[in-house]
Short mmCIF file of C-alpha atoms in Angstrom, two decimals:
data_model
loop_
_atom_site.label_atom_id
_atom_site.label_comp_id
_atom_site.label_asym_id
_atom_site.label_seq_id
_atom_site.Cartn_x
_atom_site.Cartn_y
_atom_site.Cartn_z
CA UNK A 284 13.72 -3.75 3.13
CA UNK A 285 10.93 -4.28 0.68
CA UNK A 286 9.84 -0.62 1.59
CA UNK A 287 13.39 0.70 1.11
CA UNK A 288 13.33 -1.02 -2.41
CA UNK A 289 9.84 0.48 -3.18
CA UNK A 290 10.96 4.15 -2.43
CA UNK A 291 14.02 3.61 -4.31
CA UNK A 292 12.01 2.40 -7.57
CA UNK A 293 9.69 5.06 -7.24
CA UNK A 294 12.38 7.75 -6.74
CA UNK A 295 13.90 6.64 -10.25
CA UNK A 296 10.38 6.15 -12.24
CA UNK A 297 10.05 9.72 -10.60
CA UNK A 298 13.32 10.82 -11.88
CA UNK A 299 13.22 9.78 -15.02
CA UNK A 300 9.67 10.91 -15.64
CA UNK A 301 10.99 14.30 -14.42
CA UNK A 302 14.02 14.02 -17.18
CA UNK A 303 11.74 13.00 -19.84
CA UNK A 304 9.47 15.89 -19.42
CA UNK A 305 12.34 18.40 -18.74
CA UNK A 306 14.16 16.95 -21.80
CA UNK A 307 10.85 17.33 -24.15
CA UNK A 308 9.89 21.00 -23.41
CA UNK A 309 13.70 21.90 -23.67
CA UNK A 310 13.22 20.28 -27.28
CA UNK A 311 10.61 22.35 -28.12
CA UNK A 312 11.32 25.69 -26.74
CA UNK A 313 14.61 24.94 -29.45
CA UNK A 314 11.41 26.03 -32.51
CA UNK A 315 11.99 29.37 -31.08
CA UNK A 316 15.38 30.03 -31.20
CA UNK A 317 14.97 30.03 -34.52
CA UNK A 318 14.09 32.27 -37.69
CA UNK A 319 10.77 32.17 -38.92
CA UNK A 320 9.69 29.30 -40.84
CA UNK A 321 8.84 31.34 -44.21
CA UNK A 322 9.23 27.96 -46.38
CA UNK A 323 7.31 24.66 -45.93
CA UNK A 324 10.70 22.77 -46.28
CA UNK A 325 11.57 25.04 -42.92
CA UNK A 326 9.35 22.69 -40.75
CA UNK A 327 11.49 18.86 -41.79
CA UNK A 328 14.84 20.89 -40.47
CA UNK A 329 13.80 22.31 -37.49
CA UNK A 330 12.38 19.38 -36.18
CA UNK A 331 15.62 17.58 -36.81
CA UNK A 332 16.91 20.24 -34.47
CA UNK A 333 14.65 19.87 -31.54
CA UNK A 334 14.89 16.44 -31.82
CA UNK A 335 18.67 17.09 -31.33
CA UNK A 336 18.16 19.23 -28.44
CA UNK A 337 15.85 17.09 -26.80
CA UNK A 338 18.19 14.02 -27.05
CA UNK A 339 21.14 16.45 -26.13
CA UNK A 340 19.35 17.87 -23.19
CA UNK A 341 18.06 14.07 -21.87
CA UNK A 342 21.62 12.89 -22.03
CA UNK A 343 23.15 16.57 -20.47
CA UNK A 344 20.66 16.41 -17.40
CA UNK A 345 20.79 12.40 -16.66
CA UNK A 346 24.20 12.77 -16.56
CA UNK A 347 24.44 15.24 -14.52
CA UNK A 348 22.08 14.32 -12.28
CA UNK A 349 23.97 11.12 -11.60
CA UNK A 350 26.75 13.04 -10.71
CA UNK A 351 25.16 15.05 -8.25
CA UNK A 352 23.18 12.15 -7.08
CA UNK A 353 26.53 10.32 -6.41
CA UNK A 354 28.55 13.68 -5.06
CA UNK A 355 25.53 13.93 -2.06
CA UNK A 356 24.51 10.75 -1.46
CA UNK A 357 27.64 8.58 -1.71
CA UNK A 358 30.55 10.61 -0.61
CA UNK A 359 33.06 9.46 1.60
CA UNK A 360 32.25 9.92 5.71
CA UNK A 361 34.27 12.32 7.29
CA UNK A 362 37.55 11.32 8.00
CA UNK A 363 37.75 7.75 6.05
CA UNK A 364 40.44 7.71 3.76
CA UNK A 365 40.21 3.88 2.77
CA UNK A 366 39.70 3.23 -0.63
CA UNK A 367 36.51 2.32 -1.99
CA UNK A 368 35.60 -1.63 -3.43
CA UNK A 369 37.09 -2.86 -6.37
CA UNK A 370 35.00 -3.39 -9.30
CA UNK A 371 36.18 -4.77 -12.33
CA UNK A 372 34.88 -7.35 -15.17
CA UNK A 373 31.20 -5.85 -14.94
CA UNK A 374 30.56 -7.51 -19.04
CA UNK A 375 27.12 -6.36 -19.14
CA UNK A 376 27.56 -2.77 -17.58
CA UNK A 377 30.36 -2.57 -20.70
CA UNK A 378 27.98 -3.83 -23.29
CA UNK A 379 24.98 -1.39 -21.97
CA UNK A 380 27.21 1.77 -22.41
CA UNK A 381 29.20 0.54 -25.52
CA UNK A 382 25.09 -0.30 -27.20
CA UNK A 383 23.12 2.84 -26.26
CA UNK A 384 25.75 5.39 -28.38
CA UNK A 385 26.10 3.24 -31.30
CA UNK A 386 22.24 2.83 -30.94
CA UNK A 387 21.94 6.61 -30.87
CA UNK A 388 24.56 7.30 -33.67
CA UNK A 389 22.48 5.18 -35.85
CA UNK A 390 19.50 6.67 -34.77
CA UNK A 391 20.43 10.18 -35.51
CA UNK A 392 22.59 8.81 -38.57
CA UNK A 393 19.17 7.69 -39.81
CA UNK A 394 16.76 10.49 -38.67
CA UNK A 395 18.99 12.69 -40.56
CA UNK A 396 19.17 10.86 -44.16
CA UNK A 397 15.61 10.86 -43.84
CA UNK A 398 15.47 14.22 -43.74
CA UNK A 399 18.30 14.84 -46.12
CA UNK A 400 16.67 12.77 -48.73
CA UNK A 401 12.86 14.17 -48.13
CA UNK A 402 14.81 17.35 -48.88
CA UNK A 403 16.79 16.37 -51.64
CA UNK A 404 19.76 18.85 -51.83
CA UNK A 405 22.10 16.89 -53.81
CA UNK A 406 25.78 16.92 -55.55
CA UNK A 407 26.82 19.14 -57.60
CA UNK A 408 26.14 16.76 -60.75
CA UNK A 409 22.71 16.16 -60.20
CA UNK A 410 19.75 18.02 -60.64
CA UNK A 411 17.99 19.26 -57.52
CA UNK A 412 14.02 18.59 -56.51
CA UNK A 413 12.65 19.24 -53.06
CA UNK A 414 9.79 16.60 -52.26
CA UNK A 415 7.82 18.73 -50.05
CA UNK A 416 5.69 16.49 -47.89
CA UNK A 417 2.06 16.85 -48.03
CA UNK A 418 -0.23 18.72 -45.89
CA UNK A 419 3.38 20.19 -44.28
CA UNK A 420 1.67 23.53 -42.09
CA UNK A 421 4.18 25.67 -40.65
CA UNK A 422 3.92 27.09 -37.00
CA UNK A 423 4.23 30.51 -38.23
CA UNK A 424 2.82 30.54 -41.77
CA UNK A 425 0.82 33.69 -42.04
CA UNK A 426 -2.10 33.09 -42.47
CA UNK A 427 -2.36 29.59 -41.01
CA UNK A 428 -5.43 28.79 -42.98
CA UNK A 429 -4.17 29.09 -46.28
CA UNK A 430 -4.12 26.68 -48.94
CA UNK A 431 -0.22 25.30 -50.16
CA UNK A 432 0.19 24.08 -53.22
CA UNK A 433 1.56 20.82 -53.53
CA UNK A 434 1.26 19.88 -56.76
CA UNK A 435 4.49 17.99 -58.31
CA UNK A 436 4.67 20.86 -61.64
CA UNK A 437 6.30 24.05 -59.98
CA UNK A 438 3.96 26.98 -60.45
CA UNK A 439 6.39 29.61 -61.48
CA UNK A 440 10.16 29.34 -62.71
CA UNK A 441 12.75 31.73 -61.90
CA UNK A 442 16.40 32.00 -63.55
CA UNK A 443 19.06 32.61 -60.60
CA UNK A 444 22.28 33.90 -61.84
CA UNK A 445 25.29 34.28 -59.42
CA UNK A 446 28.26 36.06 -60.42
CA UNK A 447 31.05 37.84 -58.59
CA UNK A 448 29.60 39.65 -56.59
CA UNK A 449 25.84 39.71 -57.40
CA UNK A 450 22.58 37.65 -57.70
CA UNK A 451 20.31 38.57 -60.74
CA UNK A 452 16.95 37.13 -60.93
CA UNK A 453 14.74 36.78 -64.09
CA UNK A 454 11.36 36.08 -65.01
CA UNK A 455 10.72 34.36 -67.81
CA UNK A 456 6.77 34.84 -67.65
CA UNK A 457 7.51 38.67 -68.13
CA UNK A 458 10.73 39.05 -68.92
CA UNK A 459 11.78 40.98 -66.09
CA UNK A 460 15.13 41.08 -64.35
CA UNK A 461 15.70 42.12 -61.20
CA UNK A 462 18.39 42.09 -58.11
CA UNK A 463 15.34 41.26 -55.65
CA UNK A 464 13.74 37.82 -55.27
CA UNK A 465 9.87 37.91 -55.17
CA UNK A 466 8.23 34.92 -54.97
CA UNK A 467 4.33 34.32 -54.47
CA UNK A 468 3.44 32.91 -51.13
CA UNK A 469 1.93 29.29 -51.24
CA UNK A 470 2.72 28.51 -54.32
CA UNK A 471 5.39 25.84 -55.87
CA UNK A 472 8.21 27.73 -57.49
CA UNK A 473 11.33 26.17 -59.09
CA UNK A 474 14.72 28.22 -59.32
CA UNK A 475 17.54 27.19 -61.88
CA UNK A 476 20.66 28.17 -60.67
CA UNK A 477 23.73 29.06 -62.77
CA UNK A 478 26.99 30.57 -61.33
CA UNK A 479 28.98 32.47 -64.20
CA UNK A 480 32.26 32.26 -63.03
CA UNK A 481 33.35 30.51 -59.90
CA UNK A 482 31.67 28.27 -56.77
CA UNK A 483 28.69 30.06 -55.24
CA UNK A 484 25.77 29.10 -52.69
CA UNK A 485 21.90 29.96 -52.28
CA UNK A 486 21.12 30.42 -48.56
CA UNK A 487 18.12 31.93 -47.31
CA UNK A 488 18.14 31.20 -43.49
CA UNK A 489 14.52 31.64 -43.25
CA UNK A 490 13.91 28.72 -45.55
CA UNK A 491 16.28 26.33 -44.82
CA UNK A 492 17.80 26.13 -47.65
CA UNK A 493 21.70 26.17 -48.70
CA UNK A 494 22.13 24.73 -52.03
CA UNK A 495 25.76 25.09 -53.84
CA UNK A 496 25.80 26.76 -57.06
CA UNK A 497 28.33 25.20 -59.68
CA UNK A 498 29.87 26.81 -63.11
CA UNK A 499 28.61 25.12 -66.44
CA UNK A 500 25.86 23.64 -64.50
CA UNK A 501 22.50 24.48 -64.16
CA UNK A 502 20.44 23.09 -60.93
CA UNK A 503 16.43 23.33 -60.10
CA UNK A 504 15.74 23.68 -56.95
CA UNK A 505 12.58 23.44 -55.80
CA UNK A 506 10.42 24.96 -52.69
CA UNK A 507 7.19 26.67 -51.24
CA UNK A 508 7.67 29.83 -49.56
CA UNK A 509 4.28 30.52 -46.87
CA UNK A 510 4.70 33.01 -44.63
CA UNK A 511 4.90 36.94 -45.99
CA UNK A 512 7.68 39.05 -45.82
CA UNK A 513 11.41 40.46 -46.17
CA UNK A 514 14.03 37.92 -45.81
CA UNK A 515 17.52 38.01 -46.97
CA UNK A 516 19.58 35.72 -49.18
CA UNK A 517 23.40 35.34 -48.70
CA UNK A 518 26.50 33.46 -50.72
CA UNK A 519 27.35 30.56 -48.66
CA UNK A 520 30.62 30.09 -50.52
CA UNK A 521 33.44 32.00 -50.03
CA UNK A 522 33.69 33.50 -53.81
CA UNK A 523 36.45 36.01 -53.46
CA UNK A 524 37.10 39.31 -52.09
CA UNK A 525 33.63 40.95 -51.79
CA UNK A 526 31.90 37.80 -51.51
CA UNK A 527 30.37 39.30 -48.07
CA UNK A 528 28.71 41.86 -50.28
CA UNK A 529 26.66 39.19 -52.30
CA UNK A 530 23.50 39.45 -50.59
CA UNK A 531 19.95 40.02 -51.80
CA UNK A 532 16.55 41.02 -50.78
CA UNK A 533 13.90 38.01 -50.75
CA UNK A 534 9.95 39.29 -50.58
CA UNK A 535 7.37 36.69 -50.33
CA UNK A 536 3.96 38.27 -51.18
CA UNK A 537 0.61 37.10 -51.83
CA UNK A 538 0.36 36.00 -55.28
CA UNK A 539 -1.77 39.29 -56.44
CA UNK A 540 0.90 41.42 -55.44
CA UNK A 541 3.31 39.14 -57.04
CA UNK A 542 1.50 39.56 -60.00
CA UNK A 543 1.37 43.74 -59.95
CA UNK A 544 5.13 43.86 -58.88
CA UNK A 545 5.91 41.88 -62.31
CA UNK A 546 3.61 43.85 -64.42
CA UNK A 547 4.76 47.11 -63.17
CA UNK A 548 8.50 45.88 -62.91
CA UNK A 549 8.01 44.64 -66.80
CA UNK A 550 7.13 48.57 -67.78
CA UNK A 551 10.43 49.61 -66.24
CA UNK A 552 13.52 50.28 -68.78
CA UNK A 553 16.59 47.89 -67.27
CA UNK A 554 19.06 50.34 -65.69
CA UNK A 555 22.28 49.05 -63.72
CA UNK A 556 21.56 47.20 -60.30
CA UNK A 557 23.25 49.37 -57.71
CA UNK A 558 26.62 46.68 -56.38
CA UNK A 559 28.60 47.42 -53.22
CA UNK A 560 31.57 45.52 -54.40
CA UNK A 561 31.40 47.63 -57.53
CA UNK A 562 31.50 50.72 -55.37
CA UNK A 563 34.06 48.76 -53.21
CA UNK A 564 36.31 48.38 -55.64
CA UNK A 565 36.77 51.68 -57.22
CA UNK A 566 37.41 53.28 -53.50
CA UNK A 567 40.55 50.57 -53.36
CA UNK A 568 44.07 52.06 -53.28
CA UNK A 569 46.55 49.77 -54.14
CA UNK A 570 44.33 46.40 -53.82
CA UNK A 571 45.25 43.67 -56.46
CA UNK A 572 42.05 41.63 -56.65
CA UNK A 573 39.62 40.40 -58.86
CA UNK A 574 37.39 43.00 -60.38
CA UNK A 575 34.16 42.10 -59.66
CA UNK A 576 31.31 41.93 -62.77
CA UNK A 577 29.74 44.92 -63.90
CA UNK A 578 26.94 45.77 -62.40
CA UNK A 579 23.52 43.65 -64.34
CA UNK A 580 21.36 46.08 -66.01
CA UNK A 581 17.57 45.25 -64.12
CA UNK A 582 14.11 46.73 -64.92
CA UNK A 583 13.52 46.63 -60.63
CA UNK A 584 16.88 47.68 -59.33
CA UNK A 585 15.15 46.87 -55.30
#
């Protein structure tokens, strides 16, 4: 008996050793299925995620396991049809399941706000302020090596306009407008976003970061974009007709080229942004919608 009762408490610790492990690489294969992390912010989001997966996946295989565990080892014997014992009243096997999900809930409740304040994406009242945490290294910052700035002061300021259907981007350093965002890797930047007519939304995927733009306000949002390259920028609010046209170009360079694209972009004459919905529109037989804006004259069309 006492041997019995040994193998049976090793073949759980086993088990559940086996789930924990199983659950935790599950968790972090999760980094992979998604984008890039091209902003420091990325890194407090996707760890929220593979947390979620891991806690998904250790709930997914214990309870399947259990099921197969019961299905093989505790099935009826061939031919015996007689029900099985009655159990009823079991108090503390109904307190044990009704405490772990409220205990989860509240730990995921709480995990989250955490991360949803560290972030700080807020109403549409309020002015926004990411509070990047320091010494935050991203898994696939290019290079890995290379120094973030995390001072509190933003390093450059950019004016985000959104309008049906098209972002414009100025510079007040240079006074250059464009329809491209180029930002200088590692290094604080601070966007205030204005939407002249109706409800937009910032989302670069490759950031993390969705913030809702709102008419007669204007909101700073704050981030540090590290890893180099294209991304793209999309309207997360539906904002009419050709609101699946509003898209835009992001380019995170190293802060020399930052600095050459804005002194060669600030030598340019401004000359109208080309604008799909613009073309869109003037194709469309016998569509009543809103016209979209004209197009917003640019000196660095992209």
């Amino acid at each position: 008996m006492k041997i019995q009762k040994l193998l049976k408490i090793l073949t759980f610790a086993t088990s559940a050793i086996a789930l924990t492990t199983t659950s935790l690489w599950i968790g972090k294969q999760a980094y992979s299925w998604l984008p890039p992390q091209a902003a420091a912010e990325s890194r407090l989001v996707d760890d929220l995620i593979s947390f979620l997966v891991t806690l998904g996946a250790f709930i997914f295989l214990g309870v399947t396991g259990t099921l197969m565990y019961s299905v093989i080892f505790h099935r009826a014997k061939k031919g015996e049809i007689a029900d099985g014992p009655p159990i009823e009243g079991n108090i503390t096997l109904e307190v044990v399941w009704t405490a772990i999900p409220i205990m989860l809930v509240l730990w995921i409740a709480g995990y989250s706000y955490q991360i949803y304040e560290q972030m700080g994406i807020q109403g549409p009242n309020e002015h926004v302020h990411f509070r990047m945490p320091m010494g935050m290294e991203s898994a696939y910052a290019a290079p890995k090596d290379a120094p973030v700035d995390t001072t509190t002061e933003p390093i450059e300021k950019i004016d985000v306009l959104a309008k049906q259907w098209a972002w414009v981007f100025h510079y007040p350093e240079k006074n250059v407008t464009s329809s491209e965002l180029h930002l200088p890797a590692n290094k604080r930047v601070r966007l205030a976003l204005q939407s002249e007519d109706v409800l937009h939304g910032l989302y670069v995927p490759a950031f993390r970061l969705k913030q809702d733009i709102v008419p007669n306000q204007t909101i700073d949002f704050e981030f540090t974009p590290i890893r180099l390259g294209k991304y793209q920028l999309t309207d997360s609010q539906y904002s009419g007709t050709y609101f699946a046209t509003m898209q835009a170009d992001v380019v995170v360079e190293s802060p020399e080229d930052y600095q050459q694209w804005l002194t060669k972009a600030a030598t340019r004459k401004p000359s109208p942004a080309k604008n799909q919905a613009v073309s869109e529109y003037a194709q469309a037989d016998g569509w009543t919608t809103v016209a979209p804006a004209a197009p917003p004259l640019v000196n660095y069309p992209g």
